[in-house]
């Protein structure tokens, strides 16, 4: 892991200068030439060419990654477009389908409804990071053994979600699995097999 | 677009004062749906997840203060015994993934009439702590917080810091109608809290009026009708009391027809939920009294 690229949290000065820049930008757009001229040199220069991207440095699947991205970029888009990790899928882009599920410090979250720049210093695991080389993660093996998919589009989200579920609750009942996997939709309706796969993984049978 | 990342509360307040148009985010689960679909283009985003104190809760002098950044999953896991109504509502929010990120603070900030935390906050008599750099802290009772559809008493330069609530002293229940058991925005919802020490009843109606609201007439009727001292009466609640309570809750709502349901259905469902939650709560109350006796 390359610790040298890790950024410290922004200082008060750094974040206030950003907001001043934004304020000056608005003044320059709507205000008079005098107002712009009166602004500090650094703010005026930035107002002409406002910074459109922010740096973010995070660990993805055990590897330190640094990128610059538009602050509106979702974590999902940063993973897929900037880091080439296409395991997390864009199903609905509004937090309804679960296909974009990733683990944040081991906790399952939806990467489509969270901003990439919020994850400075965080540890993200996608489905690509679950296997140990060619050796599948037990949940991945269970999905294969139980045929827990048909078309496969939702599968990476299902598997990542199941890994998060078993970290929260290592021995869930069948009813709990159904309830706690309810944020992951499967349009092929492979639900009985998905539940069987998660049960099997929880019992250590896979 | 500016993306502000304060790390302390004073920095956050300074940023909000400087850029009142900045949209605060905790989990981002509400705000980002609108940004992904280009429904909203805020001039700036104010990321509050680095303000560590917002993710803490404490109990002092018999009162809970829960930071605006405590996610639903922690409300369920850590406060379920003290705030059972809010914990029940939290369990119905989105999916586990969303509950790991979404917060009561964010629900308050969005102030949607369909937000799941509002009915239990109203029933439990919660108070919202908001603050601005210019005018300091304001304590706003939940009932005065909701002003209209997605409008709250929060001023443009203010941020939500926490909510305050007393740990439950009696049964609390939450009920919600949706098309399925998960990932559902409430068609309508209802929360009930019994406060035996003051012989008072708290209610909260969700998704059946421009704002979440209390059913005051229903609360007063029920507080007067309940046999608080006995509780042991084998007959339990008189059917007439249950029915009237349901009617009064239903009458307090001002629902509309929309994609999720009709006004008539919502009125009907509210009466059903009111009767159900009251039955559950009164059974619990009587059981607790029997065990004490």
Short mmCIF file of C-alpha atoms in Angstrom, two decimals:
data_model
loop_
_atom_site.label_atom_id
_atom_site.label_comp_id
_atom_site.label_asym_id
_atom_site.label_seq_id
_atom_site.Cartn_x
_atom_site.Cartn_y
_atom_site.Cartn_z
CA UNK A 1 0.00 0.00 0.00
CA UNK A 2 1.40 3.38 -0.98
CA UNK A 3 0.90 5.50 2.11
CA UNK A 4 2.73 8.48 0.66
CA UNK A 5 -0.14 9.41 -1.60
CA UNK A 6 -2.58 9.48 1.27
CA UNK A 7 -3.98 12.94 1.88
CA UNK A 8 -4.66 14.36 5.28
CA UNK A 9 -8.17 15.72 5.92
CA UNK A 10 -8.54 19.24 4.52
CA UNK A 11 -7.50 22.05 6.79
CA UNK A 12 -9.92 24.82 7.76
CA UNK A 13 -8.01 27.12 5.45
CA UNK A 14 -8.20 24.71 2.53
CA UNK A 15 -11.93 24.21 2.72
CA UNK A 16 -12.71 27.88 3.39
CA UNK A 17 -10.60 28.91 0.42
CA UNK A 18 -12.69 26.56 -1.69
CA UNK A 19 -15.89 28.15 -0.54
CA UNK A 20 -14.44 31.64 -1.10
CA UNK A 21 -13.54 30.57 -4.60
CA UNK A 22 -17.06 29.43 -5.24
CA UNK A 23 -18.43 32.67 -3.82
CA UNK A 24 -16.13 34.73 -6.02
CA UNK A 25 -17.20 32.69 -8.99
CA UNK A 26 -20.81 33.59 -8.39
CA UNK A 27 -19.91 37.26 -7.91
CA UNK A 28 -17.98 37.23 -11.16
CA UNK A 29 -20.93 35.80 -13.01
CA UNK A 30 -23.59 38.10 -11.62
CA UNK A 31 -21.67 41.10 -10.33
CA UNK A 32 -19.83 44.09 -11.76
CA UNK A 33 -16.28 44.28 -13.01
CA UNK A 34 -15.35 46.27 -9.93
CA UNK A 35 -16.48 43.50 -7.64
CA UNK A 36 -14.37 40.99 -9.50
CA UNK A 37 -11.37 43.30 -9.55
CA UNK A 38 -11.74 43.88 -5.84
CA UNK A 39 -11.59 40.16 -5.10
CA UNK A 40 -8.27 38.72 -3.96
CA UNK A 41 -6.00 37.78 -6.84
CA UNK A 42 -6.09 34.09 -6.09
CA UNK A 43 -9.88 33.99 -5.96
CA UNK A 44 -10.22 36.01 -9.17
CA UNK A 45 -7.86 33.71 -11.02
CA UNK A 46 -9.74 30.68 -9.76
CA UNK A 47 -13.07 32.26 -10.75
CA UNK A 48 -11.99 32.37 -14.37
CA UNK A 49 -11.02 28.72 -14.34
CA UNK A 50 -12.77 27.06 -11.41
CA UNK A 51 -11.42 23.72 -10.33
CA UNK A 52 -13.79 21.09 -11.59
CA UNK A 53 -12.27 18.04 -10.00
CA UNK A 54 -11.15 17.04 -6.54
CA UNK A 55 -8.51 14.52 -5.59
CA UNK A 56 -9.53 11.47 -3.60
CA UNK A 57 -7.30 8.72 -2.37
CA UNK A 58 -8.78 5.45 -1.15
CA UNK A 59 -7.98 1.78 -0.84
CA UNK A 60 -9.89 -0.43 -3.27
CA UNK A 61 -9.55 -4.20 -2.94
CA UNK A 62 -6.38 -3.74 -0.89
CA UNK A 63 -4.73 -1.37 -3.35
CA UNK A 64 -4.21 2.34 -2.76
CA UNK A 65 -5.79 4.33 -5.59
CA UNK A 66 -5.69 8.07 -6.18
CA UNK A 67 -7.88 9.85 -8.70
CA UNK A 68 -9.31 13.26 -9.51
CA UNK A 69 -13.00 13.41 -10.03
CA UNK A 70 -15.95 15.76 -10.35
CA UNK A 71 -17.43 16.11 -6.85
CA UNK A 72 -20.80 14.90 -8.18
CA UNK A 73 -19.33 11.59 -9.36
CA UNK A 74 -20.85 8.64 -7.57
CA UNK A 75 -18.60 6.07 -5.99
CA UNK A 76 -20.09 3.63 -8.52
CA UNK A 77 -19.04 5.74 -11.52
CA UNK A 78 -15.58 6.29 -10.06
CA UNK A 79 -15.13 2.53 -9.58
CA UNK A 80 -16.43 1.65 -13.03
CA UNK A 81 -15.21 4.55 -15.17
CA UNK A 82 -12.03 5.68 -13.44
CA UNK A 83 -10.75 2.47 -11.88
CA UNK A 84 -12.10 -0.02 -14.43
CA UNK A 85 -13.87 -2.15 -11.82
CA UNK A 86 -17.08 -3.18 -13.56
CA UNK A 87 -18.17 -5.72 -10.94
CA UNK A 88 -20.52 -3.24 -9.25
CA UNK A 89 -23.38 -2.73 -11.73
CA UNK A 90 -25.51 0.29 -12.49
CA UNK A 91 -29.04 -1.07 -12.36
CA UNK A 92 -31.29 1.76 -11.24
CA UNK A 93 -28.85 4.52 -10.17
CA UNK A 94 -31.26 5.47 -7.37
CA UNK A 95 -30.62 3.01 -4.59
CA UNK A 96 -33.51 0.68 -5.34
CA UNK A 97 -31.92 -2.44 -6.87
CA UNK A 98 -28.73 -3.19 -4.93
CA UNK A 99 -26.65 -4.17 -8.01
CA UNK A 100 -24.02 -1.58 -7.06
CA UNK A 101 -23.47 -2.91 -3.52
CA UNK A 102 -19.86 -2.63 -2.26
CA UNK A 103 -18.31 -2.95 1.18
CA UNK A 104 -17.08 0.17 2.98
CA UNK A 105 -14.71 -0.92 5.75
CA UNK A 106 -16.60 -4.24 5.66
CA UNK A 107 -20.10 -2.69 5.81
CA UNK A 108 -22.37 -3.02 2.78
CA UNK A 109 -23.45 0.22 1.13
CA UNK A 110 -24.87 1.32 -2.22
CA UNK A 111 -22.14 2.90 -4.33
CA UNK A 112 -24.58 4.64 -6.71
CA UNK A 113 -26.00 6.99 -4.09
CA UNK A 114 -22.82 8.17 -2.46
CA UNK A 115 -20.17 10.60 -3.70
CA UNK A 116 -16.71 9.25 -4.49
CA UNK A 117 -14.98 12.24 -2.89
CA UNK A 118 -16.55 11.35 0.48
CA UNK A 119 -14.31 8.28 0.71
CA UNK A 120 -10.92 9.85 1.32
CA UNK A 121 -8.88 7.28 3.22
CA UNK A 122 -11.66 4.67 3.17
CA UNK A 123 -11.35 0.99 2.36
CA UNK A 124 -13.69 -0.26 -0.36
CA UNK A 125 -14.16 -3.86 -1.40
CA UNK A 126 -15.93 -4.74 -4.65
CA UNK A 127 -16.82 -8.22 -5.85
CA UNK A 128 -13.44 -8.28 -7.61
CA UNK A 129 -11.72 -8.15 -4.22
CA UNK A 130 -13.49 -11.10 -2.60
CA UNK A 131 -11.64 -14.03 -4.13
CA UNK A 132 -8.16 -14.98 -2.97
CA UNK A 133 -6.45 -15.30 -6.34
CA UNK A 134 -8.18 -18.18 -8.12
CA UNK A 135 -9.74 -19.38 -4.90
CA UNK A 136 -13.33 -18.13 -4.72
CA UNK A 137 -14.77 -16.56 -1.60
CA UNK A 138 -17.08 -19.05 0.22
CA UNK A 139 -20.12 -16.94 -0.72
CA UNK A 140 -19.07 -16.97 -4.38
CA UNK A 141 -18.66 -20.77 -4.24
CA UNK A 142 -22.08 -21.10 -2.63
CA UNK A 143 -23.71 -19.05 -5.41
CA UNK A 144 -22.09 -21.33 -8.02
CA UNK A 145 -23.08 -24.51 -6.17
CA UNK A 146 -26.67 -23.41 -5.66
CA UNK A 147 -27.12 -21.80 -9.06
CA UNK A 148 -27.95 -18.51 -7.32
CA UNK A 149 -28.40 -16.57 -10.56
CA UNK A 150 -29.69 -16.73 -14.08
CA UNK A 151 -28.58 -13.76 -16.22
CA UNK A 152 -25.98 -12.74 -13.64
CA UNK A 153 -26.44 -8.96 -13.77
CA UNK A 154 -27.44 -8.65 -10.11
CA UNK A 155 -25.06 -11.36 -8.90
CA UNK A 156 -22.05 -9.24 -7.97
CA UNK A 157 -24.32 -7.08 -5.84
CA UNK A 158 -26.06 -10.12 -4.35
CA UNK A 159 -22.74 -11.72 -3.40
CA UNK A 160 -21.25 -8.55 -1.95
CA UNK A 161 -24.46 -7.91 -0.03
CA UNK A 162 -24.44 -11.48 1.32
CA UNK A 163 -20.83 -11.06 2.49
CA UNK A 164 -21.91 -7.87 4.31
CA UNK A 165 -24.96 -9.64 5.76
CA UNK A 166 -22.87 -12.51 7.16
CA UNK A 167 -20.50 -10.01 8.75
CA UNK A 168 -23.50 -8.35 10.47
CA UNK A 169 -25.19 -11.61 11.37
CA UNK A 170 -23.08 -14.76 10.93
CA UNK A 171 -25.94 -17.24 11.55
CA UNK A 172 -29.11 -15.77 10.06
CA UNK A 173 -32.32 -17.78 9.90
CA UNK A 174 -33.96 -18.35 6.52
CA UNK A 175 -36.51 -15.65 7.32
CA UNK A 176 -33.73 -13.25 8.28
CA UNK A 177 -31.85 -13.95 5.04
CA UNK A 178 -34.98 -13.11 3.03
CA UNK A 179 -35.50 -9.92 5.01
CA UNK A 180 -31.86 -8.84 5.05
CA UNK A 181 -31.25 -9.55 1.36
CA UNK A 182 -34.37 -7.58 0.40
CA UNK A 183 -32.31 -4.65 -0.90
CA UNK A 184 -31.01 -6.75 -3.79
CA UNK A 185 -33.46 -7.33 -6.59
CA UNK A 186 -33.17 -10.21 -9.08
CA UNK A 187 -35.34 -9.81 -12.16
CA UNK A 188 -34.76 -13.45 -13.10
CA UNK A 189 -36.25 -14.25 -9.67
CA UNK A 190 -33.51 -16.66 -8.63
CA UNK A 191 -34.48 -15.86 -5.04
CA UNK A 192 -34.92 -19.44 -3.72
CA UNK A 193 -31.44 -20.35 -4.93
CA UNK A 194 -29.94 -17.11 -3.63
CA UNK A 195 -31.40 -17.80 -0.19
CA UNK A 196 -30.10 -21.38 -0.35
CA UNK A 197 -26.64 -20.11 -1.30
CA UNK A 198 -26.52 -17.64 1.59
CA UNK A 199 -27.77 -20.32 4.00
CA UNK A 200 -25.11 -22.70 2.79
CA UNK A 201 -22.37 -20.08 3.12
CA UNK A 202 -23.57 -19.20 6.63
CA UNK A 203 -23.38 -22.84 7.65
CA UNK A 204 -19.87 -23.11 6.23
CA UNK A 205 -20.96 -25.79 3.77
CA UNK A 206 -19.47 -24.05 0.72
CA UNK B 1 -19.52 22.81 -7.96
CA UNK B 2 -17.87 23.28 -4.59
CA UNK B 3 -17.59 20.28 -2.33
CA UNK B 4 -16.96 21.35 1.25
CA UNK B 5 -15.41 18.91 3.69
CA UNK B 6 -15.35 20.46 7.16
CA UNK B 7 -13.92 18.33 9.94
CA UNK B 8 -15.31 20.21 12.95
CA UNK B 9 -18.75 21.56 13.83
CA UNK B 10 -17.65 25.25 13.90
CA UNK B 11 -16.14 24.79 10.44
CA UNK B 12 -19.38 23.26 9.21
CA UNK B 13 -21.40 26.20 10.57
CA UNK B 14 -18.96 28.70 9.03
CA UNK B 15 -19.26 26.98 5.66
CA UNK B 16 -23.08 26.95 5.81
CA UNK B 17 -23.11 30.66 6.78
CA UNK B 18 -20.85 31.51 3.87
CA UNK B 19 -22.73 29.39 1.33
CA UNK B 20 -26.34 29.00 2.52
CA UNK B 21 -27.16 27.25 -0.76
CA UNK B 22 -24.82 24.39 0.10
CA UNK B 23 -26.75 21.15 0.54
CA UNK B 24 -25.65 19.20 3.63
CA UNK B 25 -25.08 15.48 3.15
CA UNK B 26 -24.69 12.62 5.60
CA UNK B 27 -25.39 9.30 3.90
CA UNK B 28 -26.20 11.07 0.64
CA UNK B 29 -28.96 8.52 0.05
CA UNK B 30 -31.65 11.17 -0.57
CA UNK B 31 -29.64 14.01 -2.10
CA UNK B 32 -27.78 11.89 -4.56
CA UNK B 33 -30.83 10.34 -6.19
CA UNK B 34 -31.83 13.86 -7.23
CA UNK B 35 -28.34 14.67 -8.49
CA UNK B 36 -28.03 11.42 -10.47
CA UNK B 37 -31.26 12.26 -12.27
CA UNK B 38 -30.39 15.94 -12.64
CA UNK B 39 -33.46 17.02 -10.70
CA UNK B 40 -31.28 19.18 -8.52
CA UNK B 41 -28.02 21.01 -9.11
CA UNK B 42 -26.93 22.56 -5.81
CA UNK B 43 -24.28 25.28 -5.93
CA UNK B 44 -22.30 23.35 -3.33
CA UNK B 45 -22.37 20.18 -1.27
CA UNK B 46 -21.48 20.16 2.39
CA UNK B 47 -20.16 16.75 3.43
CA UNK B 48 -20.80 16.38 7.16
CA UNK B 49 -19.49 12.83 7.50
CA UNK B 50 -16.07 14.07 8.65
CA UNK B 51 -17.56 15.93 11.62
CA UNK B 52 -17.00 13.04 14.01
CA UNK B 53 -19.22 14.31 16.84
CA UNK B 54 -22.33 14.06 14.65
CA UNK B 55 -21.98 10.27 14.60
CA UNK B 56 -22.20 10.01 18.42
CA UNK B 57 -25.07 9.76 20.86
CA UNK B 58 -25.16 10.24 24.61
CA UNK B 59 -27.54 9.99 27.54
CA UNK B 60 -27.45 12.62 30.24
CA UNK B 61 -29.97 13.35 32.96
CA UNK B 62 -32.37 10.76 31.58
CA UNK B 63 -32.40 12.33 28.12
CA UNK B 64 -30.91 11.07 24.90
CA UNK B 65 -29.07 13.31 22.48
CA UNK B 66 -28.52 11.59 19.15
CA UNK B 67 -26.13 13.17 16.65
CA UNK B 68 -27.50 13.94 13.19
CA UNK B 69 -24.98 11.55 11.63
CA UNK B 70 -25.96 8.36 13.51
CA UNK B 71 -27.15 5.93 10.80
CA UNK B 72 -30.40 3.96 11.05
CA UNK B 73 -28.51 0.68 11.54
CA UNK B 74 -27.03 2.09 14.77
CA UNK B 75 -30.37 3.50 15.94
CA UNK B 76 -31.69 -0.07 15.60
CA UNK B 77 -28.69 -1.78 17.17
CA UNK B 78 -27.74 0.65 19.92
CA UNK B 79 -30.94 2.52 20.78
CA UNK B 80 -33.63 -0.06 20.03
CA UNK B 81 -34.36 -0.59 23.73
CA UNK B 82 -34.61 3.12 24.57
CA UNK B 83 -36.27 4.40 21.40
CA UNK B 84 -38.32 1.39 20.27
CA UNK B 85 -40.75 3.35 18.07
CA UNK B 86 -37.94 5.06 16.16
CA UNK B 87 -36.03 1.77 15.90
CA UNK B 88 -39.09 0.04 14.41
CA UNK B 89 -39.46 2.84 11.87
CA UNK B 90 -35.73 2.66 11.11
CA UNK B 91 -36.04 -1.06 10.32
CA UNK B 92 -38.48 -0.17 7.53
CA UNK B 93 -36.19 2.37 5.85
CA UNK B 94 -34.98 1.22 2.42
CA UNK B 95 -32.69 -1.78 2.67
CA UNK B 96 -29.82 -2.79 4.98
CA UNK B 97 -27.39 -1.02 2.63
CA UNK B 98 -29.38 2.22 2.90
CA UNK B 99 -29.80 1.87 6.68
CA UNK B 100 -26.01 1.62 6.98
CA UNK B 101 -25.67 5.11 5.47
CA UNK B 102 -28.95 6.99 5.89
CA UNK B 103 -29.55 9.02 9.07
CA UNK B 104 -32.41 10.51 11.07
CA UNK B 105 -30.64 13.86 10.59
CA UNK B 106 -30.88 13.45 6.82
CA UNK B 107 -34.54 12.45 7.09
CA UNK B 108 -35.19 15.65 9.07
CA UNK B 109 -33.22 17.75 6.58
CA UNK B 110 -35.23 16.41 3.65
CA UNK B 111 -38.48 16.88 5.64
CA UNK B 112 -40.45 14.68 3.25
CA UNK B 113 -43.97 13.99 4.56
CA UNK B 114 -43.23 10.31 3.84
CA UNK B 115 -40.01 10.17 5.90
CA UNK B 116 -40.14 7.18 8.24
CA UNK B 117 -38.53 8.79 11.29
CA UNK B 118 -41.02 11.64 11.60
CA UNK B 119 -44.04 9.82 13.10
CA UNK B 120 -42.06 8.27 15.99
CA UNK B 121 -40.23 11.56 16.62
CA UNK B 122 -43.64 13.28 16.90
CA UNK B 123 -45.15 10.54 19.08
CA UNK B 124 -42.10 10.50 21.35
CA UNK B 125 -41.98 14.28 21.74
CA UNK B 126 -38.50 14.66 20.25
CA UNK B 127 -36.80 18.05 20.01
CA UNK B 128 -34.51 18.98 17.13
CA UNK B 129 -31.27 20.83 17.92
CA UNK B 130 -30.27 23.16 15.11
CA UNK B 131 -27.51 25.75 15.05
CA UNK B 132 -26.14 28.64 13.02
CA UNK B 133 -22.86 30.52 13.35
CA UNK B 134 -24.75 33.83 13.68
CA UNK B 135 -27.53 32.97 16.15
CA UNK B 136 -26.34 29.88 17.96
CA UNK B 137 -28.51 26.94 19.02
CA UNK B 138 -32.28 26.66 18.59
CA UNK B 139 -34.25 23.80 20.09
CA UNK B 140 -37.27 23.05 17.90
CA UNK B 141 -39.95 20.58 19.04
CA UNK B 142 -40.59 18.04 16.27
CA UNK B 143 -44.16 19.29 15.99
CA UNK B 144 -42.95 22.77 15.03
CA UNK B 145 -40.22 21.52 12.72
CA UNK B 146 -42.28 20.43 9.73
CA UNK B 147 -43.73 23.38 7.81
CA UNK B 148 -44.74 22.01 4.42
CA UNK B 149 -43.92 19.44 1.77
CA UNK B 150 -40.13 19.09 2.07
CA UNK B 151 -40.01 22.35 4.04
CA UNK B 152 -38.82 22.64 7.62
CA UNK B 153 -38.16 25.33 10.21
CA UNK B 154 -34.46 25.14 9.40
CA UNK B 155 -33.06 28.51 8.26
CA UNK B 156 -30.70 28.60 5.25
CA UNK B 157 -27.65 29.19 7.46
CA UNK B 158 -28.59 26.51 10.00
CA UNK B 159 -27.56 22.88 10.29
CA UNK B 160 -29.19 20.04 12.21
CA UNK B 161 -26.85 18.93 14.97
CA UNK B 162 -28.87 16.34 16.90
CA UNK B 163 -32.27 15.33 18.14
CA UNK B 164 -33.20 14.93 21.78
CA UNK B 165 -35.70 12.42 23.14
CA UNK B 166 -36.59 10.74 26.39
CA UNK B 167 -36.07 6.99 26.56
CA UNK B 168 -39.42 5.20 26.32
CA UNK B 169 -41.30 4.82 29.61
CA UNK B 170 -44.11 2.84 27.98
CA UNK B 171 -44.88 0.86 24.83
CA UNK B 172 -44.16 2.44 21.45
CA UNK B 173 -45.20 1.12 18.06
CA UNK B 174 -44.76 2.06 14.42
CA UNK B 175 -46.78 0.78 11.49
CA UNK B 176 -46.36 1.47 7.78
CA UNK B 177 -48.22 0.51 4.64
CA UNK B 178 -46.24 -0.16 1.48
CA UNK B 179 -46.38 -2.33 -1.60
CA UNK B 180 -43.86 -4.76 -0.20
CA UNK B 181 -41.84 -5.36 2.94
CA UNK B 182 -38.67 -3.56 1.87
CA UNK B 183 -37.46 -0.69 -0.30
CA UNK B 184 -40.75 1.07 0.15
CA UNK B 185 -41.75 4.69 0.52
CA UNK B 186 -44.68 4.77 2.91
CA UNK B 187 -48.17 4.94 1.42
CA UNK B 188 -48.97 6.08 4.92
CA UNK B 189 -47.60 5.38 8.36
CA UNK B 190 -48.49 5.79 12.01
CA UNK B 191 -46.61 5.87 15.31
CA UNK B 192 -48.00 5.54 18.81
CA UNK B 193 -46.28 6.10 22.16
CA UNK B 194 -47.83 5.63 25.59
CA UNK B 195 -46.34 7.85 28.30
CA UNK B 196 -47.77 6.26 31.48
CA UNK B 197 -45.92 8.54 33.92
CA UNK B 198 -47.81 11.57 32.57
CA UNK B 199 -50.82 9.50 31.50
CA UNK B 200 -50.32 10.93 28.06
CA UNK B 201 -50.51 9.51 24.54
CA UNK B 202 -48.28 10.53 21.65
CA UNK B 203 -49.09 10.00 17.98
CA UNK B 204 -47.48 10.69 14.62
CA UNK B 205 -49.02 10.39 11.15
CA UNK B 206 -46.78 10.02 8.09
CA UNK B 207 -47.39 10.41 4.35
CA UNK B 208 -51.03 11.46 4.76
CA UNK B 209 -50.79 15.28 4.82
CA UNK B 210 -48.38 17.96 3.50
CA UNK B 211 -46.34 17.43 6.68
CA UNK B 212 -45.97 14.68 9.25
CA UNK B 213 -48.38 15.56 12.05
CA UNK B 214 -49.84 14.60 15.42
CA UNK B 215 -53.44 13.49 15.85
CA UNK B 216 -54.10 15.70 18.85
CA UNK B 217 -57.80 14.98 19.31
CA UNK B 218 -57.06 11.26 19.19
CA UNK B 219 -54.30 11.65 21.79
CA UNK B 220 -56.56 13.57 24.19
CA UNK B 221 -59.47 11.19 23.72
CA UNK B 222 -57.33 8.14 24.40
CA UNK B 223 -55.46 9.61 27.37
CA UNK B 224 -58.83 10.25 29.04
CA UNK B 225 -60.33 6.86 28.15
CA UNK B 226 -57.46 4.56 29.13
CA UNK B 227 -57.63 2.99 32.55
CA UNK B 228 -54.01 3.79 33.33
CA UNK B 229 -54.12 2.67 36.96
CA UNK B 230 -55.85 -0.63 36.47
CA UNK B 231 -54.40 -1.80 33.23
CA UNK B 232 -55.21 -5.19 34.68
CA UNK B 233 -58.84 -5.13 33.63
CA UNK B 234 -59.29 -8.51 31.94
CA UNK B 235 -61.57 -7.08 29.28
CA UNK B 236 -58.78 -4.91 27.91
CA UNK B 237 -59.78 -2.07 25.63
CA UNK B 238 -63.43 -1.42 24.95
CA UNK B 239 -64.16 -1.91 21.23
CA UNK B 240 -65.75 1.53 21.14
CA UNK B 241 -62.53 3.13 22.35
CA UNK B 242 -60.48 1.38 19.70
CA UNK B 243 -62.89 2.34 16.93
CA UNK B 244 -63.15 5.97 18.04
CA UNK B 245 -59.37 6.28 18.33
CA UNK B 246 -59.03 4.98 14.76
CA UNK B 247 -61.62 7.45 13.52
CA UNK B 248 -59.95 10.40 15.22
CA UNK B 249 -56.53 9.48 13.81
CA UNK B 250 -58.05 9.15 10.35
CA UNK B 251 -59.81 12.52 10.70
CA UNK B 252 -56.57 14.25 11.68
CA UNK B 253 -54.98 13.39 8.33
CA UNK B 254 -55.29 15.45 5.15
CA UNK B 255 -54.25 12.94 2.49
CA UNK B 256 -54.21 13.29 -1.29
CA UNK B 257 -54.55 10.87 -4.20
CA UNK B 258 -51.12 10.15 -5.69
CA UNK B 259 -49.09 7.39 -7.34
CA UNK B 260 -48.73 5.50 -4.08
CA UNK B 261 -52.37 5.47 -3.01
CA UNK B 262 -55.66 7.31 -2.83
CA UNK B 263 -56.78 9.67 -0.08
CA UNK B 264 -59.64 7.31 0.77
CA UNK B 265 -57.31 4.34 1.11
CA UNK B 266 -54.93 6.32 3.30
CA UNK B 267 -57.74 7.39 5.65
CA UNK B 268 -58.92 3.81 5.90
CA UNK B 269 -55.40 2.41 6.45
CA UNK B 270 -54.63 5.00 9.12
CA UNK B 271 -57.65 3.93 11.18
CA UNK B 272 -56.54 0.29 10.86
CA UNK B 273 -52.95 1.08 11.86
CA UNK B 274 -54.15 3.22 14.78
CA UNK B 275 -56.31 0.37 16.12
CA UNK B 276 -53.55 -2.20 15.62
CA UNK B 277 -50.77 -0.22 17.24
CA UNK B 278 -53.04 0.66 20.14
CA UNK B 279 -53.94 -3.00 20.65
CA UNK B 280 -50.26 -4.00 20.63
CA UNK B 281 -49.28 -1.15 22.96
CA UNK B 282 -52.12 -1.71 25.42
CA UNK B 283 -51.41 -5.46 25.57
CA UNK B 284 -47.77 -4.69 26.38
CA UNK B 285 -48.82 -2.16 29.01
CA UNK B 286 -51.18 -4.61 30.68
CA UNK B 287 -48.57 -7.37 30.60
CA UNK B 288 -46.03 -5.10 32.24
CA UNK B 289 -48.59 -4.11 34.91
CA UNK B 290 -49.41 -7.76 35.59
CA UNK B 291 -45.75 -8.56 36.05
CA UNK B 292 -45.42 -5.67 38.51
CA UNK B 293 -48.52 -6.66 40.43
#
